[in-house]
PDB file of C-alpha atoms in Angstrom:
ATOM      1  CA  UNK L   1     -18.915  -6.474   1.434  1.00 66.00           C
ATOM      2  CA  UNK L   2     -16.371  -8.099   3.739  1.00 79.00           C
ATOM      3  CA  UNK L   3     -13.434  -6.491   1.974  1.00 93.00           C
ATOM      4  CA  UNK L   4     -10.182  -8.258   1.173  1.00 96.00           C
ATOM      5  CA  UNK L   5      -9.719 -11.134   3.580  1.00 97.00           C
ATOM      6  CA  UNK L   6      -6.289 -12.392   4.514  1.00 97.00           C
ATOM      7  CA  UNK L   7      -5.347 -15.347   6.650  1.00 97.00           C
ATOM      8  CA  UNK L   8      -3.752 -15.962   8.974  1.00 97.00           C
ATOM      9  CA  UNK L   9      -3.405 -12.574  10.708  1.00 96.00           C
ATOM     10  CA  UNK L  10      -0.253 -13.712  12.449  1.00 97.00           C
ATOM     11  CA  UNK L  11       2.143 -16.512  11.628  1.00 97.00           C
ATOM     12  CA  UNK L  12       5.203 -17.566  13.576  1.00 98.00           C
ATOM     13  CA  UNK L  13       7.318 -20.263  12.020  1.00 97.00           C
ATOM     14  CA  UNK L  14      10.768 -21.718  12.272  1.00 97.00           C
ATOM     15  CA  UNK L  15      13.438 -21.092   9.702  1.00 97.00           C
ATOM     16  CA  UNK L  16      13.276 -23.657   6.915  1.00 97.00           C
ATOM     17  CA  UNK L  17       9.557 -24.286   7.205  1.00 97.00           C
ATOM     18  CA  UNK L  18       7.061 -23.692   4.436  1.00 97.00           C
ATOM     19  CA  UNK L  19       4.658 -20.793   4.920  1.00 98.00           C
ATOM     20  CA  UNK L  20       1.458 -20.200   2.982  1.00 98.00           C
ATOM     21  CA  UNK L  21      -0.408 -16.909   3.123  1.00 98.00           C
ATOM     22  CA  UNK L  22      -3.942 -16.679   1.809  1.00 98.00           C
ATOM     23  CA  UNK L  23      -6.054 -13.961   0.279  1.00 98.00           C
ATOM     24  CA  UNK L  24      -9.662 -13.649  -0.786  1.00 98.00           C
ATOM     25  CA  UNK L  25     -10.180 -10.565  -2.967  1.00 97.00           C
ATOM     26  CA  UNK L  26     -13.344  -8.560  -3.290  1.00 95.00           C
ATOM     27  CA  UNK L  27     -15.826 -10.180  -5.618  1.00 94.00           C
ATOM     28  CA  UNK L  28     -15.733  -8.545  -9.058  1.00 93.00           C
ATOM     29  CA  UNK L  29     -12.257  -7.122  -8.710  1.00 93.00           C
ATOM     30  CA  UNK L  30     -10.045  -8.154 -11.606  1.00 92.00           C
ATOM     31  CA  UNK L  31      -6.624  -7.270 -10.218  1.00 92.00           C
ATOM     32  CA  UNK L  32      -4.886  -8.765  -7.191  1.00 95.00           C
ATOM     33  CA  UNK L  33      -1.641  -7.511  -5.696  1.00 95.00           C
ATOM     34  CA  UNK L  34       0.729  -8.899  -3.071  1.00 97.00           C
ATOM     35  CA  UNK L  35       2.805  -6.342  -1.148  1.00 96.00           C
ATOM     36  CA  UNK L  36       5.386  -6.729   1.604  1.00 96.00           C
ATOM     37  CA  UNK L  37       5.998  -4.101   4.267  1.00 95.00           C
ATOM     38  CA  UNK L  38       9.154  -3.842   6.366  1.00 93.00           C
ATOM     39  CA  UNK L  39      10.728  -1.032   8.333  1.00 89.00           C
ATOM     40  CA  UNK L  40      13.818  -1.113   6.171  1.00 89.00           C
ATOM     41  CA  UNK L  41      12.259  -1.317   2.710  1.00 89.00           C
ATOM     42  CA  UNK L  42       8.780   0.093   3.199  1.00 89.00           C
ATOM     43  CA  UNK L  43       6.011  -1.214   0.922  1.00 92.00           C
ATOM     44  CA  UNK L  44       7.187  -3.384  -1.936  1.00 92.00           C
ATOM     45  CA  UNK L  45       5.059  -4.900  -4.671  1.00 92.00           C
ATOM     46  CA  UNK L  46       5.881  -8.575  -4.999  1.00 96.00           C
ATOM     47  CA  UNK L  47       3.531  -9.748  -7.746  1.00 95.00           C
ATOM     48  CA  UNK L  48       0.195  -8.929  -9.298  1.00 94.00           C
ATOM     49  CA  UNK L  49      -2.468 -10.791 -11.245  1.00 95.00           C
ATOM     50  CA  UNK L  50      -5.079  -9.751 -13.775  1.00 92.00           C
ATOM     51  CA  UNK L  51      -8.021 -12.094 -14.217  1.00 94.00           C
ATOM     52  CA  UNK L  52      -6.072 -14.778 -12.329  1.00 95.00           C
ATOM     53  CA  UNK L  53      -3.033 -14.517 -14.627  1.00 95.00           C
ATOM     54  CA  UNK L  54       0.312 -13.324 -13.193  1.00 95.00           C
ATOM     55  CA  UNK L  55       1.298 -10.114 -14.955  1.00 91.00           C
ATOM     56  CA  UNK L  56       4.425  -8.934 -13.180  1.00 90.00           C
ATOM     57  CA  UNK L  57       6.431 -10.958 -10.686  1.00 92.00           C
ATOM     58  CA  UNK L  58       9.590  -8.894 -10.887  1.00 90.00           C
ATOM     59  CA  UNK L  59       9.250  -7.954  -7.242  1.00 91.00           C
ATOM     60  CA  UNK L  60       9.405 -11.515  -5.979  1.00 95.00           C
ATOM     61  CA  UNK L  61      12.677 -11.559  -4.093  1.00 88.00           C
ATOM     62  CA  UNK L  62      13.828 -15.112  -4.726  1.00 87.00           C
ATOM     63  CA  UNK L  63      12.796 -18.485  -6.050  1.00 92.00           C
ATOM     64  CA  UNK L  64      11.773 -19.347  -2.524  1.00 96.00           C
ATOM     65  CA  UNK L  65       8.698 -17.177  -3.116  1.00 97.00           C
ATOM     66  CA  UNK L  66       5.816 -18.291  -5.294  1.00 97.00           C
ATOM     67  CA  UNK L  67       2.255 -17.070  -5.786  1.00 98.00           C
ATOM     68  CA  UNK L  68      -0.793 -18.591  -7.368  1.00 97.00           C
ATOM     69  CA  UNK L  69      -4.313 -17.522  -8.173  1.00 98.00           C
ATOM     70  CA  UNK L  70      -6.264 -20.644  -9.090  1.00 97.00           C
ATOM     71  CA  UNK L  71      -9.561 -18.773  -9.367  1.00 95.00           C
ATOM     72  CA  UNK L  72     -11.021 -15.303  -9.046  1.00 95.00           C
ATOM     73  CA  UNK L  73     -11.728 -15.653  -5.359  1.00 96.00           C
ATOM     74  CA  UNK L  74      -8.486 -17.012  -3.963  1.00 97.00           C
ATOM     75  CA  UNK L  75      -4.749 -16.437  -4.050  1.00 98.00           C
ATOM     76  CA  UNK L  76      -1.793 -17.794  -2.110  1.00 98.00           C
ATOM     77  CA  UNK L  77       1.726 -16.594  -1.471  1.00 98.00           C
ATOM     78  CA  UNK L  78       4.103 -19.366  -0.488  1.00 98.00           C
ATOM     79  CA  UNK L  79       7.588 -19.156   0.958  1.00 97.00           C
ATOM     80  CA  UNK L  80       9.641 -22.335   0.965  1.00 97.00           C
ATOM     81  CA  UNK L  81      11.958 -22.533   2.790  1.00 96.00           C
ATOM     82  CA  UNK L  82      11.369 -19.528   5.018  1.00 97.00           C
ATOM     83  CA  UNK L  83      14.215 -17.434   6.425  1.00 97.00           C
ATOM     84  CA  UNK L  84      14.334 -14.864   9.245  1.00 97.00           C
ATOM     85  CA  UNK L  85      14.764 -12.037   6.722  1.00 96.00           C
ATOM     86  CA  UNK L  86      11.315 -12.891   5.341  1.00 97.00           C
ATOM     87  CA  UNK L  87       9.778 -11.541   8.541  1.00 97.00           C
ATOM     88  CA  UNK L  88       7.418  -8.742   7.482  1.00 97.00           C
ATOM     89  CA  UNK L  89       3.779  -7.829   7.073  1.00 97.00           C
ATOM     90  CA  UNK L  90       2.379  -9.163   3.829  1.00 98.00           C
ATOM     91  CA  UNK L  91      -0.603  -7.365   2.325  1.00 97.00           C
ATOM     92  CA  UNK L  92      -2.962  -8.451  -0.356  1.00 96.00           C
ATOM     93  CA  UNK L  93      -4.944  -5.853  -2.302  1.00 95.00           C
ATOM     94  CA  UNK L  94      -7.528  -6.101  -5.031  1.00 94.00           C
ATOM     95  CA  UNK L  95      -8.863  -3.557  -7.473  1.00 90.00           C
ATOM     96  CA  UNK L  96     -11.315  -2.802 -10.231  1.00 86.00           C
ATOM     97  CA  UNK L  97     -10.341   0.384 -11.982  1.00 76.00           C
ATOM     98  CA  UNK L  98      -8.851   2.670  -9.360  1.00 73.00           C
ATOM     99  CA  UNK L  99     -10.527   1.188  -6.329  1.00 69.00           C
ATOM    100  CA  UNK L 100      -7.578  -0.444  -4.607  1.00 86.00           C
ATOM    101  CA  UNK L 101      -8.625  -2.156  -1.382  1.00 91.00           C
ATOM    102  CA  UNK L 102      -6.081  -3.621   0.994  1.00 93.00           C
ATOM    103  CA  UNK L 103      -6.520  -6.486   3.401  1.00 95.00           C
ATOM    104  CA  UNK L 104      -5.473  -6.241   7.028  1.00 94.00           C
ATOM    105  CA  UNK L 105      -2.252  -8.100   6.359  1.00 95.00           C
ATOM    106  CA  UNK L 106      -0.449 -11.159   7.662  1.00 97.00           C
ATOM    107  CA  UNK L 107       2.347 -10.512  10.133  1.00 97.00           C
ATOM    108  CA  UNK L 108       4.966 -13.176   9.491  1.00 98.00           C
ATOM    109  CA  UNK L 109       7.728 -13.890  11.977  1.00 98.00           C
ATOM    110  CA  UNK L 110      10.390 -16.423  11.060  1.00 98.00           C
ATOM    111  CA  UNK L 111      12.534 -17.484  14.007  1.00 97.00           C
TER     112      UNK L 111
ATOM    113  CA  UNK V   1       9.934   4.735 -13.902  1.00 75.00           C
ATOM    114  CA  UNK V   2       7.712   6.411 -11.370  1.00 83.00           C
ATOM    115  CA  UNK V   3       8.519   7.346  -7.816  1.00 89.00           C
ATOM    116  CA  UNK V   4       7.347   9.510  -4.949  1.00 93.00           C
ATOM    117  CA  UNK V   5       9.348  11.184  -2.240  1.00 95.00           C
ATOM    118  CA  UNK V   6       7.791  12.000   1.082  1.00 96.00           C
ATOM    119  CA  UNK V   7       9.616  14.728   2.955  1.00 93.00           C
ATOM    120  CA  UNK V   8       9.754  14.080   6.664  1.00 92.00           C
ATOM    121  CA  UNK V   9       9.399  10.607   8.080  1.00 93.00           C
ATOM    122  CA  UNK V  10       7.848  12.043  11.242  1.00 96.00           C
ATOM    123  CA  UNK V  11       5.603  15.069  11.606  1.00 97.00           C
ATOM    124  CA  UNK V  12       4.212  16.321  14.889  1.00 97.00           C
ATOM    125  CA  UNK V  13       1.365  18.833  15.209  1.00 97.00           C
ATOM    126  CA  UNK V  14      -0.842  20.111  17.984  1.00 97.00           C
ATOM    127  CA  UNK V  15      -4.495  19.219  18.029  1.00 97.00           C
ATOM    128  CA  UNK V  16      -6.372  21.855  16.039  1.00 97.00           C
ATOM    129  CA  UNK V  17      -3.321  22.874  14.031  1.00 98.00           C
ATOM    130  CA  UNK V  18      -2.844  22.591  10.292  1.00 98.00           C
ATOM    131  CA  UNK V  19      -1.613  19.272   8.989  1.00 98.00           C
ATOM    132  CA  UNK V  20       0.745  19.384   5.996  1.00 98.00           C
ATOM    133  CA  UNK V  21       2.346  16.213   4.689  1.00 98.00           C
ATOM    134  CA  UNK V  22       4.597  16.618   1.692  1.00 98.00           C
ATOM    135  CA  UNK V  23       4.852  14.432  -1.389  1.00 97.00           C
ATOM    136  CA  UNK V  24       6.768  15.032  -4.602  1.00 97.00           C
ATOM    137  CA  UNK V  25       6.510  12.739  -7.562  1.00 94.00           C
ATOM    138  CA  UNK V  26       8.576  11.762 -10.554  1.00 91.00           C
ATOM    139  CA  UNK V  27       6.851  10.329 -13.589  1.00 83.00           C
ATOM    140  CA  UNK V  28       7.460  10.197 -17.321  1.00 78.00           C
ATOM    141  CA  UNK V  29       3.740   9.889 -18.002  1.00 78.00           C
ATOM    142  CA  UNK V  30       0.794  11.802 -16.564  1.00 80.00           C
ATOM    143  CA  UNK V  31       0.644  10.485 -13.018  1.00 87.00           C
ATOM    144  CA  UNK V  32      -2.219   9.257 -10.983  1.00 90.00           C
ATOM    145  CA  UNK V  33      -1.539  10.070  -7.338  1.00 92.00           C
ATOM    146  CA  UNK V  34      -2.918   8.701  -4.120  1.00 94.00           C
ATOM    147  CA  UNK V  35      -2.765   9.183  -0.386  1.00 96.00           C
ATOM    148  CA  UNK V  36      -3.327   6.256   1.925  1.00 96.00           C
ATOM    149  CA  UNK V  37      -3.531   6.116   5.706  1.00 97.00           C
ATOM    150  CA  UNK V  38      -2.450   3.190   7.863  1.00 95.00           C
ATOM    151  CA  UNK V  39      -3.509   2.844  11.478  1.00 94.00           C
ATOM    152  CA  UNK V  40      -1.538   0.492  13.735  1.00 88.00           C
ATOM    153  CA  UNK V  41      -1.941  -3.170  12.872  1.00 84.00           C
ATOM    154  CA  UNK V  42      -4.259  -2.395   9.994  1.00 88.00           C
ATOM    155  CA  UNK V  43      -4.111  -2.318   6.229  1.00 90.00           C
ATOM    156  CA  UNK V  44      -3.949   0.778   4.092  1.00 93.00           C
ATOM    157  CA  UNK V  45      -7.057   2.843   3.556  1.00 93.00           C
ATOM    158  CA  UNK V  46      -7.504   5.188   0.617  1.00 93.00           C
ATOM    159  CA  UNK V  47      -7.818   8.834   1.675  1.00 95.00           C
ATOM    160  CA  UNK V  48      -8.031  10.422  -1.766  1.00 94.00           C
ATOM    161  CA  UNK V  49      -6.851  10.113  -5.326  1.00 91.00           C
ATOM    162  CA  UNK V  50      -5.986  12.364  -8.254  1.00 92.00           C
ATOM    163  CA  UNK V  51      -6.788  10.922 -11.670  1.00 87.00           C
ATOM    164  CA  UNK V  52      -6.373  13.955 -13.946  1.00 78.00           C
ATOM    165  CA  UNK V  53      -9.660  15.657 -13.197  1.00 78.00           C
ATOM    166  CA  UNK V  54      -9.804  18.536 -10.709  1.00 88.00           C
ATOM    167  CA  UNK V  55      -6.399  19.445  -9.313  1.00 91.00           C
ATOM    168  CA  UNK V  56      -7.788  20.005  -5.818  1.00 95.00           C
ATOM    169  CA  UNK V  57      -8.966  16.685  -4.483  1.00 95.00           C
ATOM    170  CA  UNK V  58     -11.061  16.236  -1.383  1.00 96.00           C
ATOM    171  CA  UNK V  59     -10.923  13.012   0.548  1.00 95.00           C
ATOM    172  CA  UNK V  60     -12.271  11.420   3.656  1.00 94.00           C
ATOM    173  CA  UNK V  61     -11.868  12.699   7.211  1.00 94.00           C
ATOM    174  CA  UNK V  62     -11.449  16.311   6.078  1.00 96.00           C
ATOM    175  CA  UNK V  63      -8.227  15.773   4.143  1.00 97.00           C
ATOM    176  CA  UNK V  64      -7.475  17.296   0.777  1.00 97.00           C
ATOM    177  CA  UNK V  65      -4.551  17.454  -1.624  1.00 97.00           C
ATOM    178  CA  UNK V  66      -3.627  19.662  -4.535  1.00 96.00           C
ATOM    179  CA  UNK V  67      -1.883  18.440  -7.665  1.00 95.00           C
ATOM    180  CA  UNK V  68       0.707  20.987  -8.815  1.00 95.00           C
ATOM    181  CA  UNK V  69       2.367  19.949 -12.027  1.00 92.00           C
ATOM    182  CA  UNK V  70       4.818  22.857 -12.011  1.00 93.00           C
ATOM    183  CA  UNK V  71       6.096  21.768  -8.616  1.00 94.00           C
ATOM    184  CA  UNK V  72       5.617  17.994  -9.174  1.00 94.00           C
ATOM    185  CA  UNK V  73       3.892  17.953  -5.827  1.00 96.00           C
ATOM    186  CA  UNK V  74       0.817  16.429  -4.250  1.00 97.00           C
ATOM    187  CA  UNK V  75       0.853  17.593  -0.643  1.00 98.00           C
ATOM    188  CA  UNK V  76      -1.786  16.433   1.809  1.00 98.00           C
ATOM    189  CA  UNK V  77      -3.450  18.948   4.114  1.00 98.00           C
ATOM    190  CA  UNK V  78      -6.087  19.159   6.791  1.00 98.00           C
ATOM    191  CA  UNK V  79      -7.062  22.489   8.371  1.00 97.00           C
ATOM    192  CA  UNK V  80      -7.425  21.211  11.910  1.00 97.00           C
ATOM    193  CA  UNK V  81      -5.759  18.088  13.281  1.00 97.00           C
ATOM    194  CA  UNK V  82      -7.616  15.682  15.500  1.00 97.00           C
ATOM    195  CA  UNK V  83      -6.138  13.105  17.821  1.00 96.00           C
ATOM    196  CA  UNK V  84      -7.675  10.381  15.672  1.00 96.00           C
ATOM    197  CA  UNK V  85      -5.530  11.521  12.715  1.00 97.00           C
ATOM    198  CA  UNK V  86      -2.429  10.034  14.318  1.00 97.00           C
ATOM    199  CA  UNK V  87      -1.322   7.352  11.881  1.00 97.00           C
ATOM    200  CA  UNK V  88       1.133   6.698   9.081  1.00 97.00           C
ATOM    201  CA  UNK V  89       0.426   8.279   5.731  1.00 98.00           C
ATOM    202  CA  UNK V  90       1.656   7.045   2.379  1.00 96.00           C
ATOM    203  CA  UNK V  91       1.782   8.835  -0.921  1.00 96.00           C
ATOM    204  CA  UNK V  92       1.659   6.625  -4.026  1.00 93.00           C
ATOM    205  CA  UNK V  93       1.918   7.058  -7.781  1.00 90.00           C
ATOM    206  CA  UNK V  94       0.670   5.059 -10.706  1.00 85.00           C
ATOM    207  CA  UNK V  95       0.204   5.469 -14.423  1.00 70.00           C
ATOM    208  CA  UNK V  96      -2.972   6.501 -16.210  1.00 59.00           C
ATOM    209  CA  UNK V  97      -4.035   3.148 -17.550  1.00 55.00           C
ATOM    210  CA  UNK V  98      -6.241   1.958 -14.788  1.00 48.00           C
ATOM    211  CA  UNK V  99      -6.096  -0.731 -12.169  1.00 48.00           C
ATOM    212  CA  UNK V 100      -3.431  -2.730 -13.934  1.00 58.00           C
ATOM    213  CA  UNK V 101      -0.785  -0.208 -13.112  1.00 66.00           C
ATOM    214  CA  UNK V 102       0.942  -1.009  -9.888  1.00 78.00           C
ATOM    215  CA  UNK V 103       1.146   1.534  -7.126  1.00 86.00           C
ATOM    216  CA  UNK V 104       4.591   2.722  -6.126  1.00 88.00           C
ATOM    217  CA  UNK V 105       4.598   3.952  -2.546  1.00 91.00           C
ATOM    218  CA  UNK V 106       6.658   6.510  -0.717  1.00 93.00           C
ATOM    219  CA  UNK V 107       8.397   5.659   2.516  1.00 93.00           C
ATOM    220  CA  UNK V 108       5.606   7.019   4.657  1.00 95.00           C
ATOM    221  CA  UNK V 109       5.176   9.860   7.138  1.00 97.00           C
ATOM    222  CA  UNK V 110       4.239   9.137  10.719  1.00 97.00           C
ATOM    223  CA  UNK V 111       1.858  11.828  11.977  1.00 97.00           C
ATOM    224  CA  UNK V 112       1.752  12.504  15.697  1.00 97.00           C
ATOM    225  CA  UNK V 113      -0.958  14.723  17.152  1.00 97.00           C
ATOM    226  CA  UNK V 114      -0.312  16.247  20.547  1.00 96.00           C
ATOM    227  CA  UNK V 115      -2.679  17.870  22.985  1.00 92.00           C
TER     228      UNK V 115
END
């Protein structure tokens, strides 16, 4: 199993640009989570899906953030427009029962 | 609401010494508790989990943790530190209803292992 696959690994973009982060969960996992990690705020849950349906998006910081899961094998997190304070490492994780598996993350830098 | 508090953002031990990383939880329902490790530029890897079975939980890489309800604690230990244990460690809590419950993480403890 290749694990949870995130792309890109690194993204540098200019303020105001649209950024799309991608995640491929482990096959058979029915939950998918998006987390953000910063020095100041630690690990924050942004949104999670069950069977492709968003369950809780209360952690999404602003309307500039949106997430979709069009099918069981793919999810995106979009930021439009991006701002410097969005700079962070974004992790995707998937689970079935208690087997949470995290991807390697996308390091986003907004300049 | 559930939360965990990790005491000590940085812990330094000598190679071969005992590792003790502290975690206290707050939960209105029976908690499920986890320890994750994060190596530089990598994602989080599950070390061990407590899901209401045995209170002493053994994990990977020689780590273990003991659930103590009376102390609301779930401290992580390893008898003898190795250089490869240097990493950041996160305690996390969730509810008892399976994968749909989100994990709430502590602020992390950076473990340094010195020769």
